[in-house]
PDB file of C-alpha atoms in Angstrom:
ATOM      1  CA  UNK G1298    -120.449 -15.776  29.236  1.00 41.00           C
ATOM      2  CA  UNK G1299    -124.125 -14.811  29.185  1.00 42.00           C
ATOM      3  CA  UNK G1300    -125.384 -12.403  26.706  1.00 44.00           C
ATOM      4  CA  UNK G1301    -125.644  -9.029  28.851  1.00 50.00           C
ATOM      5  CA  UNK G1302    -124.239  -9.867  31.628  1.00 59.00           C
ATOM      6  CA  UNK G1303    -123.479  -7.521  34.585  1.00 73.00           C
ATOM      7  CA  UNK G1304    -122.909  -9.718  37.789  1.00 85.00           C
ATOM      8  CA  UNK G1305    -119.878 -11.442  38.216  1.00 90.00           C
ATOM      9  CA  UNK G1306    -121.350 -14.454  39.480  1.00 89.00           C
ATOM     10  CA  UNK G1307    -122.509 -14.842  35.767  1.00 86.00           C
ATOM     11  CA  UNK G1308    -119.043 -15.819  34.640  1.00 89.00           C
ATOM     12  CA  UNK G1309    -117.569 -19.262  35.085  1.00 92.00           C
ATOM     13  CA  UNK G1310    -114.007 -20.534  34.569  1.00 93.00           C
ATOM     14  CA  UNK G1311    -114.279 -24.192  33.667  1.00 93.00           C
ATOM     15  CA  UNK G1312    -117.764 -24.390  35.157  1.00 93.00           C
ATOM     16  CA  UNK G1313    -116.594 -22.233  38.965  1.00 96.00           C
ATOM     17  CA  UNK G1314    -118.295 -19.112  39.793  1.00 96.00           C
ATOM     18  CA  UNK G1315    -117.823 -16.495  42.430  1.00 97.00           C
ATOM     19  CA  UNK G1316    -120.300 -17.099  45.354  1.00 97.00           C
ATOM     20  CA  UNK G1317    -120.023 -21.091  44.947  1.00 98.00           C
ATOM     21  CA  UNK G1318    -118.875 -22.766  47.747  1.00 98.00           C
ATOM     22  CA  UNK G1319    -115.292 -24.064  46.914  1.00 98.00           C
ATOM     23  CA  UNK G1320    -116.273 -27.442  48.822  1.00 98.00           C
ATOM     24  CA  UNK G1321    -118.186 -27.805  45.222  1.00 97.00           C
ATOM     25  CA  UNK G1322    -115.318 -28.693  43.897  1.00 96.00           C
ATOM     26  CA  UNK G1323    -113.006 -30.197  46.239  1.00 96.00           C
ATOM     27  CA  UNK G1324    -113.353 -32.206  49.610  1.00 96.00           C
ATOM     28  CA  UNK G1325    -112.482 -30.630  52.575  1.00 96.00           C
ATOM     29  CA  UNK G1326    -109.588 -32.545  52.779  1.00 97.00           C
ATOM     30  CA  UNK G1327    -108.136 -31.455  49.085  1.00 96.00           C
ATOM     31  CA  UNK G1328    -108.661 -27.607  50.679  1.00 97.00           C
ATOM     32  CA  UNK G1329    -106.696 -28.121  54.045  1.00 95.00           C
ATOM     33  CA  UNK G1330    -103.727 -30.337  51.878  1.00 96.00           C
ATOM     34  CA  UNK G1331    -103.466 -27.099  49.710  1.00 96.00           C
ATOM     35  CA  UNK G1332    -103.631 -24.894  52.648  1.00 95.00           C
ATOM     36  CA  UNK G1333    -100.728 -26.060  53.906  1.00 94.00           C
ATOM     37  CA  UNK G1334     -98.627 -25.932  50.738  1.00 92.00           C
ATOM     38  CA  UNK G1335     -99.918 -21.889  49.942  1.00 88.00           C
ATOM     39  CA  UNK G1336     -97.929 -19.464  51.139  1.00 82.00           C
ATOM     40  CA  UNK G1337    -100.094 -16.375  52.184  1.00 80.00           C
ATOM     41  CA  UNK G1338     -98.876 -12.485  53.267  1.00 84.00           C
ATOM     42  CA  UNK G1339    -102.497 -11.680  54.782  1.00 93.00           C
ATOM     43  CA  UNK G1340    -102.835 -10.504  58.669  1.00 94.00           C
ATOM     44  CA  UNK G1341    -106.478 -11.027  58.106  1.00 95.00           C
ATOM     45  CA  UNK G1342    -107.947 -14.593  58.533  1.00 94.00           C
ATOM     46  CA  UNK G1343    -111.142 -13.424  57.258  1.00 97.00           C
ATOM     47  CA  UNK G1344    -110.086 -14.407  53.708  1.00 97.00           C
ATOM     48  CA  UNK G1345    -107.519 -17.550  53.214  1.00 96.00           C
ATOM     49  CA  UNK G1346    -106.224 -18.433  49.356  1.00 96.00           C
ATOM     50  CA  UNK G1347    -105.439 -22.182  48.385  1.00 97.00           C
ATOM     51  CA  UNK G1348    -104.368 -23.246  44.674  1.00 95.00           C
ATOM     52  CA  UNK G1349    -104.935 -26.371  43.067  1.00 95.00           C
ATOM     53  CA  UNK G1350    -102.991 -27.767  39.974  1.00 93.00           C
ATOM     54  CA  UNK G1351    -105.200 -28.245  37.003  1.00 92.00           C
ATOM     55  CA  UNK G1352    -105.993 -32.283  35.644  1.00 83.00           C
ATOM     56  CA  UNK G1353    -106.751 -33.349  32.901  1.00 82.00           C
ATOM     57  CA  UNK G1354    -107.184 -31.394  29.583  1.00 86.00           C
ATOM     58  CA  UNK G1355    -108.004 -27.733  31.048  1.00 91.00           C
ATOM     59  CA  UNK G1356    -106.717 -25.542  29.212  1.00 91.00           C
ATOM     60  CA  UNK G1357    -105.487 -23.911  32.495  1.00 95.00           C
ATOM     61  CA  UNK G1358    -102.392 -25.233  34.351  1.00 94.00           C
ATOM     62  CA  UNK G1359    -103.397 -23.792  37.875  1.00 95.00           C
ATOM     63  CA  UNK G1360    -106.829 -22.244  39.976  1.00 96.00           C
ATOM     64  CA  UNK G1361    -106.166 -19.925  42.890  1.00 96.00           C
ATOM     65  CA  UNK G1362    -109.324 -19.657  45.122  1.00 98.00           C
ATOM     66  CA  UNK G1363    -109.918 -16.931  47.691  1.00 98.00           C
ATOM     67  CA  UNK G1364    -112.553 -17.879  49.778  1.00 98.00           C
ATOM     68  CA  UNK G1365    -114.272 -17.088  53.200  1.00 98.00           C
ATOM     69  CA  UNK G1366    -112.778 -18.964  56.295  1.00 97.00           C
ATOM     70  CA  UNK G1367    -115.799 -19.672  57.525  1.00 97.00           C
ATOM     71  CA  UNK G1368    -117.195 -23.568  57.311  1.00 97.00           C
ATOM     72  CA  UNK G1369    -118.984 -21.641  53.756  1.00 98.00           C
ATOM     73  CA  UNK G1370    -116.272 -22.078  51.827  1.00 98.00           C
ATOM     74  CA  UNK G1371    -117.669 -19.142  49.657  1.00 98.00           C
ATOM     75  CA  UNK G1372    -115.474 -18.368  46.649  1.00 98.00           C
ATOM     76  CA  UNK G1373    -114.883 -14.543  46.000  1.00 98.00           C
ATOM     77  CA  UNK G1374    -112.484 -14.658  43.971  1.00 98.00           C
ATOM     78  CA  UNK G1375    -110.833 -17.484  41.032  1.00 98.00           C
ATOM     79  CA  UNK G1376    -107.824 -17.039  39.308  1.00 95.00           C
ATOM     80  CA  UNK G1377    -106.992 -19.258  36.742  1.00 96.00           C
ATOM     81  CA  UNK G1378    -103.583 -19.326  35.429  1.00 97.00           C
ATOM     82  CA  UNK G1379    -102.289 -20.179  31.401  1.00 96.00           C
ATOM     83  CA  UNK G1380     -98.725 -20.983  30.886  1.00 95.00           C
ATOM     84  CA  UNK G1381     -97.064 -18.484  27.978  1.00 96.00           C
ATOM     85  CA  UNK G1382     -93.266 -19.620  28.933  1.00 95.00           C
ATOM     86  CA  UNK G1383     -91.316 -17.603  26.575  1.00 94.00           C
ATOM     87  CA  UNK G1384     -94.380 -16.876  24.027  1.00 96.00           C
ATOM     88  CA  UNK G1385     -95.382 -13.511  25.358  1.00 95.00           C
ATOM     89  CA  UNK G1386     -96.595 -12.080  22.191  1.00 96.00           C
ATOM     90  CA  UNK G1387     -99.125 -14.900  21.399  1.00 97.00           C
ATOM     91  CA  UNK G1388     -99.717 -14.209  25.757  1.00 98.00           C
ATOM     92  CA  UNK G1389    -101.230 -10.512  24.708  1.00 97.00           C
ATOM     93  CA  UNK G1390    -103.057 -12.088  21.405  1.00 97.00           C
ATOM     94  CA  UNK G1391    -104.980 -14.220  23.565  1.00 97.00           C
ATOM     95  CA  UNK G1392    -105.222 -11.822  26.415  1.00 97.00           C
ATOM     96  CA  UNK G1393    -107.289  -9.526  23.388  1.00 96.00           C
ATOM     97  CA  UNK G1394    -109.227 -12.365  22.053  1.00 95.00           C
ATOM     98  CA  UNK G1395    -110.494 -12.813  26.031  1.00 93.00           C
ATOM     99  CA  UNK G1396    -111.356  -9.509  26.311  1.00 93.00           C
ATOM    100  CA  UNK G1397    -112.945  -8.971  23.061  1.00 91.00           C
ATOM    101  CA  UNK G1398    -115.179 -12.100  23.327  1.00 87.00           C
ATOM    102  CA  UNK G1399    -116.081 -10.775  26.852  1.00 85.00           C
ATOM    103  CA  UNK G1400    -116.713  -6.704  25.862  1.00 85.00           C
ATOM    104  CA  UNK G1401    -119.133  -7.956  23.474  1.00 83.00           C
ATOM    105  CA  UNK G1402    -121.413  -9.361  26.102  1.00 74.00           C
ATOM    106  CA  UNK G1403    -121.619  -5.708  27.689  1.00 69.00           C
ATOM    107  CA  UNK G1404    -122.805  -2.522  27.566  1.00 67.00           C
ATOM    108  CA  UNK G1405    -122.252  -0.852  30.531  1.00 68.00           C
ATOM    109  CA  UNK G1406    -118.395  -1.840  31.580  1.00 78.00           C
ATOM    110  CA  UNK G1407    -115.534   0.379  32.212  1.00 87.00           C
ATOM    111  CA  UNK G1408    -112.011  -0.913  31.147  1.00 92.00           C
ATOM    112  CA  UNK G1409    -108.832  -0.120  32.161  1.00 95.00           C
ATOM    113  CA  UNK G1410    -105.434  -0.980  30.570  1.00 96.00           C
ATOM    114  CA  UNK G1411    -102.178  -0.741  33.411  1.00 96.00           C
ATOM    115  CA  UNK G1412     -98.483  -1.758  32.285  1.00 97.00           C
ATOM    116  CA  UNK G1413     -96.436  -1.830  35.479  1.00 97.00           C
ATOM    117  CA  UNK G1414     -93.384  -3.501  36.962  1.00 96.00           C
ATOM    118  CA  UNK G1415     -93.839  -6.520  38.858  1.00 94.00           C
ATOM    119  CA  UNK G1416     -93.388  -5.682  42.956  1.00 90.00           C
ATOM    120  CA  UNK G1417     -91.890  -8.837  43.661  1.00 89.00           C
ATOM    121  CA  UNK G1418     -88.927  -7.919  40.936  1.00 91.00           C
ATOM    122  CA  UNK G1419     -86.492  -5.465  42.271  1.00 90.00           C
ATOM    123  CA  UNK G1420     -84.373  -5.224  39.230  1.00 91.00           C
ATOM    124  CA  UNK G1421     -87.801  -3.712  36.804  1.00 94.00           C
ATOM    125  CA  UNK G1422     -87.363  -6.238  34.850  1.00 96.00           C
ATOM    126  CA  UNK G1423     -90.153  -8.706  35.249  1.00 96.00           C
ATOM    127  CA  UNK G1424     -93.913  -7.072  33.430  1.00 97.00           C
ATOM    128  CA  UNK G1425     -97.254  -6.903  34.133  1.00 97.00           C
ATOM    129  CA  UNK G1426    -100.068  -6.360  31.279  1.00 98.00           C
ATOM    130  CA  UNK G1427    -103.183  -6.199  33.006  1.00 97.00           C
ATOM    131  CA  UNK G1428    -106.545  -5.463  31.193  1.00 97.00           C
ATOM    132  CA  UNK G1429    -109.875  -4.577  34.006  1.00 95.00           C
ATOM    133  CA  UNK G1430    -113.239  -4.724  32.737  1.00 93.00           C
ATOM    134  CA  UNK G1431    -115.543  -3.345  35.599  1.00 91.00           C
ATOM    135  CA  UNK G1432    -118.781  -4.384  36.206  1.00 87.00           C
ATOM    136  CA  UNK G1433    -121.595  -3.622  39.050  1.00 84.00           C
ATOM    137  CA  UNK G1434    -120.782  -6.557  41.293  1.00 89.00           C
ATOM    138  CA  UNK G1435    -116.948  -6.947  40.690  1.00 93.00           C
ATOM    139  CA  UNK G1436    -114.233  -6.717  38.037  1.00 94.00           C
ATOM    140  CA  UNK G1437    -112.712  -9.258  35.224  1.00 93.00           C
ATOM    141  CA  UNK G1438    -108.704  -9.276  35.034  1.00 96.00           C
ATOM    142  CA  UNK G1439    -106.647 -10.711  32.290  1.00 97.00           C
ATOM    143  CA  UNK G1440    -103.012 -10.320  32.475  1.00 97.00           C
ATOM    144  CA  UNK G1441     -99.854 -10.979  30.869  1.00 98.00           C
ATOM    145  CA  UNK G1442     -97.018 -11.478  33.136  1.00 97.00           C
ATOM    146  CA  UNK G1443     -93.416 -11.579  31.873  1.00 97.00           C
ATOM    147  CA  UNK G1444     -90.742 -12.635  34.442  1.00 96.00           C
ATOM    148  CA  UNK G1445     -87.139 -11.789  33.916  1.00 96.00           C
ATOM    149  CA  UNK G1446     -84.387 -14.231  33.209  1.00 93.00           C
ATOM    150  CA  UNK G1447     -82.929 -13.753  36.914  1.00 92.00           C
ATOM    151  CA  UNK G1448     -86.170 -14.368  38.887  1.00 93.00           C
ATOM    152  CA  UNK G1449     -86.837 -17.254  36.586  1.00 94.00           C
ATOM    153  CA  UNK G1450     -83.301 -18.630  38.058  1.00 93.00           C
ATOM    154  CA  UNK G1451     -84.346 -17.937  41.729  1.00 92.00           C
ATOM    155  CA  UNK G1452     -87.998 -18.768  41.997  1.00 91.00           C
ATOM    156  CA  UNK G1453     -90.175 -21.520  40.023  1.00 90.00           C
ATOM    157  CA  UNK G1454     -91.933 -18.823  37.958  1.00 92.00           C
ATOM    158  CA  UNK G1455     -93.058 -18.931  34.781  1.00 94.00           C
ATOM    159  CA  UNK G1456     -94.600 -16.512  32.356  1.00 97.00           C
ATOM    160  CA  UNK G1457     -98.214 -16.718  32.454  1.00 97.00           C
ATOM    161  CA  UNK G1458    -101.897 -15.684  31.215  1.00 98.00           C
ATOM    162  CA  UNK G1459    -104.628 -15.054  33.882  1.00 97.00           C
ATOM    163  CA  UNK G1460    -108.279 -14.718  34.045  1.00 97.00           C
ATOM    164  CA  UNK G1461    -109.498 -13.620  37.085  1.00 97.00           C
ATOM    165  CA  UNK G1462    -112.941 -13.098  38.696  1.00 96.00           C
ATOM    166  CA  UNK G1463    -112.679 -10.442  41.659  1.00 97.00           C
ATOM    167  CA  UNK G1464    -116.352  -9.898  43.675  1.00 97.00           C
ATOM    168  CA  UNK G1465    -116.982  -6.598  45.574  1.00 96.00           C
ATOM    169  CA  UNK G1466    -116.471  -8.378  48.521  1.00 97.00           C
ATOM    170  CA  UNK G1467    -112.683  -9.535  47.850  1.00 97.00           C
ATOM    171  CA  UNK G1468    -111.564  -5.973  46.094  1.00 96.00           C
ATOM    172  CA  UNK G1469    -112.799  -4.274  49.455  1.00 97.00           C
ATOM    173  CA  UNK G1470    -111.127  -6.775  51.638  1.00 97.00           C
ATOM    174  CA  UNK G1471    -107.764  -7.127  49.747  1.00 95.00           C
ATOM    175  CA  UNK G1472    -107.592  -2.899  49.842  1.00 96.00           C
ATOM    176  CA  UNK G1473    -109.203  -2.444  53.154  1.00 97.00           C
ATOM    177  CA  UNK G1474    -108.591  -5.336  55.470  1.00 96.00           C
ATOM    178  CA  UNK G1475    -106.211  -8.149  54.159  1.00 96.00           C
ATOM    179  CA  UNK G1476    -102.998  -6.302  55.353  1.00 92.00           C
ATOM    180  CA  UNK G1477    -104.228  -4.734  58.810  1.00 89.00           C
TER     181      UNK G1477
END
């Protein structure tokens, strides 16, 4: 993180930055095997998401990559996922050690603390601690989520930490054009 930083192309997770082209990092190849293993909800094509499984010793289990579908590849937004199976306390201790570490490389960010219910949970049960820092050119996330014991039956999910790097570009799309 950059001393002063203010565009979210400054920030990296393990080295990836918004505005790289994801084809960086993987062959084409790697990108349409993922493709067809994510599951997306988007009417617009504009955008696609693919994940990757970390390798290695990342510290990270899993990426998430939106990127333009356009022979660019051109990331706009990473999500990188830490497993907290079961540890949710030390989840929000490290959730405020990312934040601090990041809030003192700024001087001109907004944040913004939401608790909430997870959507995909229609028994309330399953948490969402999510922690925005805004900048000029996009937003940092880091959440805590905390599935309940009967969606962790049902689906593969697993209580997690994420950091993730939103540009203008992919806020305006996800609210304006992703579902139309």
């Amino acid at each position: 993180t950059p001393s002063q930083a203010d565009d979210i192309r400054d920030f990296q997770i393990e080295g990836m930055s918004i505005g790289d082209s994801l084809l960086d990092y993987f062959n084409e190849k790697e990108i349409k095997t993922q493709l067809s293993k994510t599951v997306g909800q988007y009417k617009s094509k504009k955008i696609k998401r693919v994940y990757f499984n970390t390798k290695g010793d990342s510290e990270y289990m899993q990426y998430s990559f939106h990127f333009i579908n356009d022979p660019s590849y051109r990331i706009v937004n990473i999500f990188g996922v830490m497993l907290y199976e079961n540890k949710i306390d030390d989840c929000y201790k490290k959730q405020q050690e990312i934040i601090k570490d990041i809030e003192k490389n700024f001087e001109n960010t907004s944040k913004e603390v939401k608790n909430f219910k997870h959507r995909a949970d229609k028994s309330g049960k399953s948490k969402v601690h999510r922690i925005i820092l805004k900048l000029k050119t996009g937003r940092l996330r880091v959440e805590c989520r905390s599935w309940s014991k009967k969606i962790k039956k049902e689906k593969p999910w697993k209580d997690t930490l994420s950091v993730v790097l939103d540009s203008d570009e992919y806020v305006y799309w996800l609210k304006n054009e992703a579902y139309k």
